[in-house]
PDB file of C-alpha atoms in Angstrom:
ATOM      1  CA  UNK A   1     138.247 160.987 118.647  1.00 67.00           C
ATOM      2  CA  UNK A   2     135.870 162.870 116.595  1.00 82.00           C
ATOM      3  CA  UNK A   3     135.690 161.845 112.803  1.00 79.00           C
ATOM      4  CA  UNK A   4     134.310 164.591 110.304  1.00 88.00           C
ATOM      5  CA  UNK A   5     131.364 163.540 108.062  1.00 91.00           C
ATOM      6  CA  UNK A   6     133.475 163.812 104.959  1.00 89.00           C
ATOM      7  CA  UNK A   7     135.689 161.076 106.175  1.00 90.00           C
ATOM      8  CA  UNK A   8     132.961 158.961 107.401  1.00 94.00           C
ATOM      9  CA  UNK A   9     130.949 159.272 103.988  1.00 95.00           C
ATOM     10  CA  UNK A  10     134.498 158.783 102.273  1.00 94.00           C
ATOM     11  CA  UNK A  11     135.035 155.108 104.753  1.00 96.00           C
ATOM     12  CA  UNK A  12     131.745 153.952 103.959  1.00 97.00           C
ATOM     13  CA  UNK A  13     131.937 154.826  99.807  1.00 96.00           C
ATOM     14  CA  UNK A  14     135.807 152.973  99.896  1.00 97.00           C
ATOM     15  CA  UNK A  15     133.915 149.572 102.259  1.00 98.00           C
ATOM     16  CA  UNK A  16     131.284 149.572  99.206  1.00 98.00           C
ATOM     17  CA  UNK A  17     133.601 149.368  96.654  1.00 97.00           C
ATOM     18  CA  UNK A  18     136.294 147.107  98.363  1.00 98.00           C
ATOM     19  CA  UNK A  19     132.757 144.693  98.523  1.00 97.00           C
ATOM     20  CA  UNK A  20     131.864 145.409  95.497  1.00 96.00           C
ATOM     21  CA  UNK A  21     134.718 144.981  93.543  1.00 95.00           C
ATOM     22  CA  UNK A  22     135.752 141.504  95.693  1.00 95.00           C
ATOM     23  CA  UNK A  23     131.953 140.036  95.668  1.00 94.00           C
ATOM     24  CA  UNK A  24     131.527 140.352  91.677  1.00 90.00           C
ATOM     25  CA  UNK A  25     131.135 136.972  89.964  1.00 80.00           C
ATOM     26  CA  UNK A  26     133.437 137.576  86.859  1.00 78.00           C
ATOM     27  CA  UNK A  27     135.797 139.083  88.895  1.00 80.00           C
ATOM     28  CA  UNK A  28     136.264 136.053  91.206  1.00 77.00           C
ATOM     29  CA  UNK A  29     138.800 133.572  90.147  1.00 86.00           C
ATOM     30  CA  UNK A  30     137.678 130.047  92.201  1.00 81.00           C
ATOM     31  CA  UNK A  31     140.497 127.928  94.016  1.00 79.00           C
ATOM     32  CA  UNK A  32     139.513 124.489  93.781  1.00 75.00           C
ATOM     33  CA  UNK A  33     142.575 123.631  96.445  1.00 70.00           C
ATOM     34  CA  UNK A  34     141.367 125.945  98.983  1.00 70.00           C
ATOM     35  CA  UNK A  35     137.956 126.381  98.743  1.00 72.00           C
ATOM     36  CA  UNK A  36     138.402 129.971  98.746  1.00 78.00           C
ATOM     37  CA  UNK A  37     138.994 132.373  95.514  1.00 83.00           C
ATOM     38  CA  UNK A  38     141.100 135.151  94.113  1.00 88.00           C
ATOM     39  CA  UNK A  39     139.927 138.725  93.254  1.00 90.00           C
ATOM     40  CA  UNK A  40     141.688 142.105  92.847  1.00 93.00           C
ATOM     41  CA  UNK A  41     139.342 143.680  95.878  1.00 95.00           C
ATOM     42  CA  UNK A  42     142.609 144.076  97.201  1.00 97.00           C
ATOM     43  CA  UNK A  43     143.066 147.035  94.247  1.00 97.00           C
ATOM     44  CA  UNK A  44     140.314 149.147  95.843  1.00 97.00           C
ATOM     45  CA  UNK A  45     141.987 148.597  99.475  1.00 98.00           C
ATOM     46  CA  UNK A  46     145.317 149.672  98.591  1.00 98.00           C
ATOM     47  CA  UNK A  47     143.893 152.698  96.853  1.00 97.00           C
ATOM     48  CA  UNK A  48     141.450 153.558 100.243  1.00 97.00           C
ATOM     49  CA  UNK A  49     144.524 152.808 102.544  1.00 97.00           C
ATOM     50  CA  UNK A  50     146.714 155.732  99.898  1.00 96.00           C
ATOM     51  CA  UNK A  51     144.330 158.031  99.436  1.00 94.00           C
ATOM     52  CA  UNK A  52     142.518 158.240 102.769  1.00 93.00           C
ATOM     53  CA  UNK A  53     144.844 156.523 105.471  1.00 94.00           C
ATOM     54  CA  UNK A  54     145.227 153.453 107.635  1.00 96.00           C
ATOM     55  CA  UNK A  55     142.050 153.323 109.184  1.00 96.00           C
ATOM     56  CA  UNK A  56     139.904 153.929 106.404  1.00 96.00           C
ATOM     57  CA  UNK A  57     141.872 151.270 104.680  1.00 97.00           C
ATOM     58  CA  UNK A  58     141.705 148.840 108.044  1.00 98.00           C
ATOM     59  CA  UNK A  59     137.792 149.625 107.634  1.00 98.00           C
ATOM     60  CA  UNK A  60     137.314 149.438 103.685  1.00 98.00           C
ATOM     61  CA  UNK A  61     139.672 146.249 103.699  1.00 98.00           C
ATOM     62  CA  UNK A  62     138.305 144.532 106.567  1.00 98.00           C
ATOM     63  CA  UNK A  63     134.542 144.969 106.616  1.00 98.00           C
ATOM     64  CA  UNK A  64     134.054 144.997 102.450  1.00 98.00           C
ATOM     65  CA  UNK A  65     136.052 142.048 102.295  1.00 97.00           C
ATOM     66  CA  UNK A  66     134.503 139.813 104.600  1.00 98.00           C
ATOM     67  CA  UNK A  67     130.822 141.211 103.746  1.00 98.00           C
ATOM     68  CA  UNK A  68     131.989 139.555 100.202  1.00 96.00           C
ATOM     69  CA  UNK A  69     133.145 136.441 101.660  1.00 95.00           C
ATOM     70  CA  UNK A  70     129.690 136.377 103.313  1.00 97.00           C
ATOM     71  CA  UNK A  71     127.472 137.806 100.678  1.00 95.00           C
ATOM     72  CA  UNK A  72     129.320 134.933  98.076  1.00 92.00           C
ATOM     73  CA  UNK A  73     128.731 132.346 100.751  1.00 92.00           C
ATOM     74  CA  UNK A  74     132.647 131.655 101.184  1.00 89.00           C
ATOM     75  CA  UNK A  75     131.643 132.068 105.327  1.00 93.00           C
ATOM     76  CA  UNK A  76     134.320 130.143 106.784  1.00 91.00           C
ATOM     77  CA  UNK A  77     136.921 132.324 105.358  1.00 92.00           C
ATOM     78  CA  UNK A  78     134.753 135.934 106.792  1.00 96.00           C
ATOM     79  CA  UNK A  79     136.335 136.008 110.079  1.00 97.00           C
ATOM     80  CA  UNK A  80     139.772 135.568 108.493  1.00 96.00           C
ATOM     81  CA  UNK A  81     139.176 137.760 105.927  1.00 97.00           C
ATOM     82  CA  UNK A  82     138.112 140.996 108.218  1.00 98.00           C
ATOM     83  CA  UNK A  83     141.516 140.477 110.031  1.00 98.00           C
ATOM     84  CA  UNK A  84     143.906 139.703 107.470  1.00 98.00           C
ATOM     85  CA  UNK A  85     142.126 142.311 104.909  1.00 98.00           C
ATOM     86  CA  UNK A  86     142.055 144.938 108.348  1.00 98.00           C
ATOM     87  CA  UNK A  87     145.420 144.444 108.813  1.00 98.00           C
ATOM     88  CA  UNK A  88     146.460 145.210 105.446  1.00 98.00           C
ATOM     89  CA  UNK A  89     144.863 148.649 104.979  1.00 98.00           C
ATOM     90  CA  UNK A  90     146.461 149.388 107.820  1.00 98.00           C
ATOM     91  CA  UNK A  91     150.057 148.620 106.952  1.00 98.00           C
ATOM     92  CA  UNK A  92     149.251 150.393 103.590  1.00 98.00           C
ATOM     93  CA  UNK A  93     147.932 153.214 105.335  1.00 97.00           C
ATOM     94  CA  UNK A  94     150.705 153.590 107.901  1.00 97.00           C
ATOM     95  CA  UNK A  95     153.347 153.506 104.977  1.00 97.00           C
ATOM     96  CA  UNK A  96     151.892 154.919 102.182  1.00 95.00           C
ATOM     97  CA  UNK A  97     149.588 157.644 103.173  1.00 90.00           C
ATOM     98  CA  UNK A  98     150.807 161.028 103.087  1.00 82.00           C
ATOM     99  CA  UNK A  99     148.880 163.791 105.148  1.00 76.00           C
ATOM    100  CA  UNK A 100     150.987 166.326 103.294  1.00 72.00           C
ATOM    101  CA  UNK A 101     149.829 165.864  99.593  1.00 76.00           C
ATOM    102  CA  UNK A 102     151.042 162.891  97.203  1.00 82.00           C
ATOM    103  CA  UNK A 103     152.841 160.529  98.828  1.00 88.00           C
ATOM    104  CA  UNK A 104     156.044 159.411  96.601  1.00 92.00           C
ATOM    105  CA  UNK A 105     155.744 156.540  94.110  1.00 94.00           C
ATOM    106  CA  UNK A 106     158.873 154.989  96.148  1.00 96.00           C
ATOM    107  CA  UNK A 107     156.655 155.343  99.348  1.00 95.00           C
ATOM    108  CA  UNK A 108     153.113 153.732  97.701  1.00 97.00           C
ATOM    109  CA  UNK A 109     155.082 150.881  95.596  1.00 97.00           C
ATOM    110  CA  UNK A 110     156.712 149.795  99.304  1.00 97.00           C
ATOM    111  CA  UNK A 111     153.006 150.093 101.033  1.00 98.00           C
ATOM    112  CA  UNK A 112     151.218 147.803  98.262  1.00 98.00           C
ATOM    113  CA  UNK A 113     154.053 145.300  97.963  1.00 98.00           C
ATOM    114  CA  UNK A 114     153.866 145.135 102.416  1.00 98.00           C
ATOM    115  CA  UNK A 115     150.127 144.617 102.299  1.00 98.00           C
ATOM    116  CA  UNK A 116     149.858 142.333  99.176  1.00 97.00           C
ATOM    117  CA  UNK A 117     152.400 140.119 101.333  1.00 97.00           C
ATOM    118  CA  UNK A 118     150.495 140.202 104.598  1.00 98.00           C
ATOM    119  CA  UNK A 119     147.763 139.163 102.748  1.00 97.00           C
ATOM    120  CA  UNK A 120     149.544 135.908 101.319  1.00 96.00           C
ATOM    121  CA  UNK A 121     150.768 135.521 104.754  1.00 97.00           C
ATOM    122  CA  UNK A 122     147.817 135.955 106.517  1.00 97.00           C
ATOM    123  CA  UNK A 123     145.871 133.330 104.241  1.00 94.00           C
ATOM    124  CA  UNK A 124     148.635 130.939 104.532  1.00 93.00           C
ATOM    125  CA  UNK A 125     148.795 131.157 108.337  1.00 94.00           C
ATOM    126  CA  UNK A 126     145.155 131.006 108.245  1.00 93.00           C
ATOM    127  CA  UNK A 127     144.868 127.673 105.300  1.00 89.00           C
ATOM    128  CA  UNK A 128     147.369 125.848 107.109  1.00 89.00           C
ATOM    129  CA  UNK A 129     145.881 125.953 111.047  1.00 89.00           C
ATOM    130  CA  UNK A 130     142.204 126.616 111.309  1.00 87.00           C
ATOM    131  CA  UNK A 131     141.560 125.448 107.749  1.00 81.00           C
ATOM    132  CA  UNK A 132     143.480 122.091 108.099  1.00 80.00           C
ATOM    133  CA  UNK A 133     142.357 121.660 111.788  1.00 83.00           C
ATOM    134  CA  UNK A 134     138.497 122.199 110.034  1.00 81.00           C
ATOM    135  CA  UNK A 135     138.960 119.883 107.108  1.00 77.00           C
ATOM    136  CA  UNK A 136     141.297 117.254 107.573  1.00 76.00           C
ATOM    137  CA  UNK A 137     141.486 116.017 103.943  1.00 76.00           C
ATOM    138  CA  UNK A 138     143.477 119.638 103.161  1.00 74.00           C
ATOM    139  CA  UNK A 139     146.661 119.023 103.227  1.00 77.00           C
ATOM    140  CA  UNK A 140     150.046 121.201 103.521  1.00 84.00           C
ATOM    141  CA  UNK A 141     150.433 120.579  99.907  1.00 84.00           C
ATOM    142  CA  UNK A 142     146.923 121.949  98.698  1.00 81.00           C
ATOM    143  CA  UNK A 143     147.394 125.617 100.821  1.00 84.00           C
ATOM    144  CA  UNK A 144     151.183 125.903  99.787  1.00 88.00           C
ATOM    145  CA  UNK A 145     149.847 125.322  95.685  1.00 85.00           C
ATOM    146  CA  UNK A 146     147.611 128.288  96.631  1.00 86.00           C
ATOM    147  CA  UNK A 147     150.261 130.836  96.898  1.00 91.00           C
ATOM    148  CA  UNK A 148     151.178 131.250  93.811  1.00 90.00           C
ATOM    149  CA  UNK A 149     147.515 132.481  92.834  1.00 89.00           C
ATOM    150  CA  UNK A 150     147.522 134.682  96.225  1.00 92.00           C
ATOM    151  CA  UNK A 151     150.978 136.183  95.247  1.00 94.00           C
ATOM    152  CA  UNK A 152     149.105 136.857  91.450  1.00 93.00           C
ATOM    153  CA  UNK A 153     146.390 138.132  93.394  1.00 94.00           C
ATOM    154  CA  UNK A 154     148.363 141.013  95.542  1.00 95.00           C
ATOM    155  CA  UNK A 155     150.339 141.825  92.468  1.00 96.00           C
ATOM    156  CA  UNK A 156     148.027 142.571  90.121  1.00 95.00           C
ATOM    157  CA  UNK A 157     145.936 144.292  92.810  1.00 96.00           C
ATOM    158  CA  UNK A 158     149.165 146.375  93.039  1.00 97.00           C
ATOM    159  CA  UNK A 159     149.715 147.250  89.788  1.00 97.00           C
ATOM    160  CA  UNK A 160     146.167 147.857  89.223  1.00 96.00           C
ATOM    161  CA  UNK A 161     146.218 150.332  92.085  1.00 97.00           C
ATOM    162  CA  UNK A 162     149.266 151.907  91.036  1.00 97.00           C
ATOM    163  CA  UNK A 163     148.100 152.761  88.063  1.00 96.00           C
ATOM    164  CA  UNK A 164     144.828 154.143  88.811  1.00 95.00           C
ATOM    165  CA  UNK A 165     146.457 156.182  91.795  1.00 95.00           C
ATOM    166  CA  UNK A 166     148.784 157.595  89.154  1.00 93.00           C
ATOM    167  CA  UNK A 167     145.848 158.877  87.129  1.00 92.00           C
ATOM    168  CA  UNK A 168     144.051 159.787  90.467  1.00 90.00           C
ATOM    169  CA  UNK A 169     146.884 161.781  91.304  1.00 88.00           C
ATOM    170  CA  UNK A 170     146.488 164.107  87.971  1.00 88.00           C
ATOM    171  CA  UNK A 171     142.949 164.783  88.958  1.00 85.00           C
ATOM    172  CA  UNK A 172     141.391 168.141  90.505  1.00 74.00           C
ATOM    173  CA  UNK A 173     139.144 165.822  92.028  1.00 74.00           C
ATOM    174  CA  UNK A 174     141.257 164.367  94.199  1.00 78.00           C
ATOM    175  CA  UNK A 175     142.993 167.225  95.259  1.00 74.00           C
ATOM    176  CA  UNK A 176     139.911 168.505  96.067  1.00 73.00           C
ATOM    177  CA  UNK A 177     139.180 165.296  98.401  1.00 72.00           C
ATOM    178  CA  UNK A 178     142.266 165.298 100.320  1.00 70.00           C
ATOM    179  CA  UNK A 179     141.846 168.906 101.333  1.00 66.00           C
TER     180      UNK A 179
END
């Protein structure tokens, strides 16, 4: 598989921001029950997953996630992180990336709302083995009070990205990129 240089410059730009975005102090909400926190990094992988497809989102998502987790010290949740973050530019890729021009709003509001749910499920799954097998004073109670703030987490992401892919959208600039 050969991959242009415009797309690779494009993956690389989207992994930066995804980091960016997730590792920045006043954007990081901490979760005391968890040890873990809550950031709208997920915004800049939904819109990486729209605009440029599954695997740039499965790279943006994964790798500037956990680079964040690592970078903020949060190390135990890294390996998690690249495959539950992976996974979900991929399923927002697969559904809501459209090789033919603008994908419908029907089409990206299904893609966001899949991913920002694999996400909660992923950390759940994640909280409530490794995480309780790791630190035995977490209990079941502690990681299910945490999904409220990871459901609030992949929503706002997903409105946040809506919105900014709407005004994306309008822009000669992106028509130019997808091209």
């Amino acid at each position: 598989m050969r991959i242009s240089t415009k797309k690779l410059v494009l993956c690389a730009l989207m992994t930066s921001i995804v980091f960016i975005i997730t590792f920045t102090p006043f954007l990081q909400i901490p979760s005391p029950m968890t040890q873990g926190y809550y950031n709208i990094g997920d915004a800049a992988i939904m819109i990486a997953a729209i605009l440029l497809g599954r695997r740039v989102g499965c790279i943006a998502g994964g790798v500037g996630s956990a680079l964040a987790d690592i970078v903020a010290g949060y190390y135990i949740y890294a390996p998690a992180t690249l495959i539950i973050k992976g996974i979900e530019g991929y399923i927002i890729g697969v559904i809501g990336n459209s090789k033919n021009g603008v994908p419908s709003r029907l089409r990206q509001v299904v893609a966001v709302a899949a991913g920002g749910l694999e996400m909660v499920l992923g950390y759940f799954v994640y909280q409530a083995t490794v995480m309780k097998a790791i630190n035995r004073d977490l209990g079941m109670a502690s990681i299910i009070a945490d999904l409220p703030g990871n459901l609030i987490q992949g929503a706002l992401s997903a409105v946040l990205a809506l919105i900014f892919l709407a005004v994306l959208y309008r822009t000669k600039a992106v028509k130019n990129l997808l091209r």
